[in-house]
Amino acid sequence: MVASESHASHRSRLEQFIYATICAWPHLTILQAAQAAVQLARPMRIFELQGFEGISHSLNHIDLRSVLEWQILGFQPRDNAAAILLSNPGPLPAEEPTPPLAFYMGTQVVDVENSGAAIPTLSSHINRWKKRRGRFHEPATYAGFHRAFTEDTARMLGNIAKIGALATWEDTKQEAASWAELPHPPAIIGDTPPQHLTTENAWYHFRIGKHLGRDAFAEIALCLGNVFCHHLPQVWTDYSLNSANDDPRGVLLESEAAGSIAIARIGGPARRGGSFFKDALFDANQPLPENFDLCTVLAAATEIQELLQGDSLPVVGANWYADDPYYP
């Protein structure tokens, strides 16, 4: 639907709505939230809302739940209610495609039990999802990295060691806010990230400008975006070709977008003030560049979120440097 929207301002507004929905609803998968945004765009009349603030505010008034959850609460969809159909993650790997899940807004259901009881707010459910954490990898590595970082923030950053990544403060890179490098990739297939990472053995090195202060968390997430958007090789993936996007601005926009989405969904410290991605996104008259790959960004944001939350496992070095025999 984004690509088919020919009106520049409408396309920009739809991009804003997709971003806002994904960030606001971590109880849905990133793919589900994007699907919901596309289906809700016209019913919510987003093209009539005032700016990004209006879009974000409108989401606070949407109570979208699965039909099963509504039924548990004693509600049923109205006869004429049109379901919002979202993909069903199902058990993986699935032998057959799973049917989509039906969701309905609070305005589309009726209390069949006439209980009149208050239902749990969606906001409390969302807050619990933002605070959910898996198993942490290196909780002490980033303790004291910045005085504004909480224990939770430091523990989330410790998980980047699972891909062999290390973040350090940098004094001499003032021409850039950060620099993501692959100085010491795994030497053989089957290598695992070093147990104690240093600048001499880390597979990935994220050099963060000291002037960023507490924005370092967002900058590290941007560096992760470089990796998961394939702007750097993923050394745990066979034939890890780099992204087709070789435009420096496009690389920055994709990487920052992926990191920004992940941070919003896990409740991490967001970047203060403006940014290259948000400045581009909030331009009401100009959509994101044609070479901005939304599918790549959403997939990368999913992986960054899983890594920082502690849901992913440590990676293993693969045949990443070889030419793909199936790539023309």
PDB file of C-alpha atoms in Angstrom, residues 3 156 200:
ATOM      1  CA  ALA A   3       4.403   1.905  -2.748  1.00  0.00           C
ATOM      2  CA  MET A 156      20.362  -4.590  27.416  1.00  0.00           C
ATOM      3  CA  GLU A 200      41.586  -6.460  19.900  1.00  0.00           C
TER       4      GLU A 200
END
